[in-house]
PDB file of C-alpha atoms in Angstrom:
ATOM      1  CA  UNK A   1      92.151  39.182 104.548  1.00 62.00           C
ATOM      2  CA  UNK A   2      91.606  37.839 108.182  1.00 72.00           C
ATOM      3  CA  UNK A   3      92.249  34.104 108.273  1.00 70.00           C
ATOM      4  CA  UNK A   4      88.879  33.108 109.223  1.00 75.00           C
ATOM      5  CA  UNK A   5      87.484  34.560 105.540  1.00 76.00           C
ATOM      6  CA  UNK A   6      89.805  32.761 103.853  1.00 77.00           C
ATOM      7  CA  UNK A   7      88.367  29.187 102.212  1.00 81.00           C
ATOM      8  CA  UNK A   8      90.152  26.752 100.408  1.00 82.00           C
ATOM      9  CA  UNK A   9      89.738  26.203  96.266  1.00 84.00           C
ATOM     10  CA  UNK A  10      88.124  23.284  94.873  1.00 87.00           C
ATOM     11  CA  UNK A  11      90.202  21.282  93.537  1.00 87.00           C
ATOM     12  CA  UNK A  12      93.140  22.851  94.866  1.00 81.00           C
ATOM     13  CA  UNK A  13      96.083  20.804  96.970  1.00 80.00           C
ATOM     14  CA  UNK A  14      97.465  22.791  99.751  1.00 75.00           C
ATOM     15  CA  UNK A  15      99.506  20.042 100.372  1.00 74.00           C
ATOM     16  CA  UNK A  16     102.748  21.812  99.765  1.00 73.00           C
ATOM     17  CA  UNK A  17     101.360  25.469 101.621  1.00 70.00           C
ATOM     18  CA  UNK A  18     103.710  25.914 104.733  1.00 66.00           C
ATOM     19  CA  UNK A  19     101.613  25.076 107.972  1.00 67.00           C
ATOM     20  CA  UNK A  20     104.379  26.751 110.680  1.00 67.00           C
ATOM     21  CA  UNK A  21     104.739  30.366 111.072  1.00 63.00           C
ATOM     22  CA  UNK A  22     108.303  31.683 110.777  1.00 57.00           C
ATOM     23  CA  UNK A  23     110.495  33.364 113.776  1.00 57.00           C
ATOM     24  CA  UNK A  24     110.117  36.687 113.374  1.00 53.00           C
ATOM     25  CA  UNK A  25     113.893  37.024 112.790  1.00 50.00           C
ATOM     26  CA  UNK A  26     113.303  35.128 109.668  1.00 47.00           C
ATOM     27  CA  UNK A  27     110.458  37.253 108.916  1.00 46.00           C
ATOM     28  CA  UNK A  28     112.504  40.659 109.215  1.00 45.00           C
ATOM     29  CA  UNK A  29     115.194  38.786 107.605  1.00 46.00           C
ATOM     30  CA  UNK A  30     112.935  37.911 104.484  1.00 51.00           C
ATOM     31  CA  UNK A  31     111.441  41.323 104.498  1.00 53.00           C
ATOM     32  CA  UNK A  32     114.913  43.069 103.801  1.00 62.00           C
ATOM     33  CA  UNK A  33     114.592  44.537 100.352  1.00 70.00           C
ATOM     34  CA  UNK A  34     117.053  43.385  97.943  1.00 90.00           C
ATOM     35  CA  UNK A  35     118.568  44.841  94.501  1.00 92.00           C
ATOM     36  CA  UNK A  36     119.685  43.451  90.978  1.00 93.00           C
ATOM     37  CA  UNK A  37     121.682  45.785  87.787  1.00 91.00           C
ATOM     38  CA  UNK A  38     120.780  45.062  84.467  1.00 91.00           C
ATOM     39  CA  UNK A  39     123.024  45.868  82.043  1.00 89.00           C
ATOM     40  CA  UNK A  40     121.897  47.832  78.809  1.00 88.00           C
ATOM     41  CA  UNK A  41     124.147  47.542  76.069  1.00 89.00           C
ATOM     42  CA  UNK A  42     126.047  49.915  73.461  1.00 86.00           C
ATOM     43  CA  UNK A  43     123.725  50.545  70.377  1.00 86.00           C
ATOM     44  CA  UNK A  44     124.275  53.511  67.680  1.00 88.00           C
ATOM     45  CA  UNK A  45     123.793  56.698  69.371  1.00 84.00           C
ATOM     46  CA  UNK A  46     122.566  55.457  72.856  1.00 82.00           C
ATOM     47  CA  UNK A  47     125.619  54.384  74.842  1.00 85.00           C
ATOM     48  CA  UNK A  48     124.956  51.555  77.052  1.00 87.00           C
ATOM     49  CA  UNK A  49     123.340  51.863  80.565  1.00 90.00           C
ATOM     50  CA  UNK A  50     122.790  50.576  83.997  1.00 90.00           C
ATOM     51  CA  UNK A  51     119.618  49.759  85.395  1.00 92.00           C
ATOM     52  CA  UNK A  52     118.494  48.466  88.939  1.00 93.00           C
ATOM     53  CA  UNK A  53     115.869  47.419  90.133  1.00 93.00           C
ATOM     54  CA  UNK A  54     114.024  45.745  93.256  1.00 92.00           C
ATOM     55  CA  UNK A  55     114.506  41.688  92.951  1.00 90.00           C
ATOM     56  CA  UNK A  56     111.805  41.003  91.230  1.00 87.00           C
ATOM     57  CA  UNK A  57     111.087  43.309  88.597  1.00 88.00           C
ATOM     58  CA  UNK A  58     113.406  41.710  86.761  1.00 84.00           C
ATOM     59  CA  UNK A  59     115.411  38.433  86.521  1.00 81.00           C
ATOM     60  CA  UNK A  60     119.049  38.370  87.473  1.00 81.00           C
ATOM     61  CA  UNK A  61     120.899  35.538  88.674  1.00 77.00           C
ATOM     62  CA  UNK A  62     123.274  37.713  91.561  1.00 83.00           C
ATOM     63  CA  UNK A  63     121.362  39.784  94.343  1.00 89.00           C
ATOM     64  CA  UNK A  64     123.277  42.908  95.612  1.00 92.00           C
ATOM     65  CA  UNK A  65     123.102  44.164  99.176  1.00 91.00           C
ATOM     66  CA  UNK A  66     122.210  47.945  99.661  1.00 91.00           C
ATOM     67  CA  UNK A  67     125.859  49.151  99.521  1.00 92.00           C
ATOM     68  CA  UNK A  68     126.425  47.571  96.578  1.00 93.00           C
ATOM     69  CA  UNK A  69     123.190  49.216  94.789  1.00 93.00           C
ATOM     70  CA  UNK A  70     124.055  52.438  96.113  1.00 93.00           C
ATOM     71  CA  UNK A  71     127.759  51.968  94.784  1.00 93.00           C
ATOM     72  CA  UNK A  72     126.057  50.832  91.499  1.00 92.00           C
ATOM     73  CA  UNK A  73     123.678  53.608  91.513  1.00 92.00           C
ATOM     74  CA  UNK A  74     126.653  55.603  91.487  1.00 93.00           C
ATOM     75  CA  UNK A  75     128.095  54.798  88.298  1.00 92.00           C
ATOM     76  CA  UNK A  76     128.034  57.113  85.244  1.00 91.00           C
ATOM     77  CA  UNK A  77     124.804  56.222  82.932  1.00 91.00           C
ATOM     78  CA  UNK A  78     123.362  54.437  86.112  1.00 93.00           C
ATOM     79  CA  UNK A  79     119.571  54.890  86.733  1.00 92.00           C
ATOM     80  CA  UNK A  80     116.776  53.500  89.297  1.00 92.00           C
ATOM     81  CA  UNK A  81     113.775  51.975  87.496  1.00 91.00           C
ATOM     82  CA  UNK A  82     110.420  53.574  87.984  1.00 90.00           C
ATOM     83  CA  UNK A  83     108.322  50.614  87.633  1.00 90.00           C
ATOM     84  CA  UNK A  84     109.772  49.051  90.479  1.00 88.00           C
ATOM     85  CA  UNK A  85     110.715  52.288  92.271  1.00 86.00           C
ATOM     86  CA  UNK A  86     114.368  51.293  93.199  1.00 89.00           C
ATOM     87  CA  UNK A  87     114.968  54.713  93.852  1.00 86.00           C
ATOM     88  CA  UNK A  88     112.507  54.942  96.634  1.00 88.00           C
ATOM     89  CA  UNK A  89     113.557  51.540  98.422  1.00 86.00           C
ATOM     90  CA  UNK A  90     116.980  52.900  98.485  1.00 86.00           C
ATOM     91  CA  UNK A  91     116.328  56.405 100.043  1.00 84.00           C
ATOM     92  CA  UNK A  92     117.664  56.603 103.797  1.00 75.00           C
ATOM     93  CA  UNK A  93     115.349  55.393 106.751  1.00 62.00           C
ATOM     94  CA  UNK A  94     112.930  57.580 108.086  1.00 42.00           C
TER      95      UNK A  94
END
């Protein structure tokens, strides 16, 4: 939405909403896509798994750069979620 639609809530503070726009090496920098595994465990007749996933879909405490989530990807029982499309953010540059 163009700034000038935008209105402010009632009631609402904005005291805390960042007033300065960012460099746009931070931008670029922030826009980087980053990955987290998730670990699935061993249960009777499924053997355990690896999942990753876009930061965000779900929570992880460690971030991994791309070579590490392709290295993970990798891994025997390893798999790309399809709710977050890891697969997709992971696929070479056009």
């Amino acid at each position: 939405m163009p700034p000038a639609h935008a209105r402010p809530v009632p009631g609402v503070s904005y005291e805390h909403v960042p007033t300065r726009r960012l460099s746009s090496e931070a931008t670029s920098q922030e826009r980087l896509p980053a990955w987290t595994v998730q670990y699935l465990p061993h249960r009777p007749r499924h053997p355990g798994a690896t999942l990753l996933h876009v930061v965000g879909c779900t929570p992880s405490d460690r971030t991994l750069t791309r070579e590490e989530a392709l290295v993970a990807l990798r891994q025997p029982r390893a798999a790309a979620c399809i709710e977050c499309d890891a697969a997709r953010s992971l696929a070479p540059e056009q």
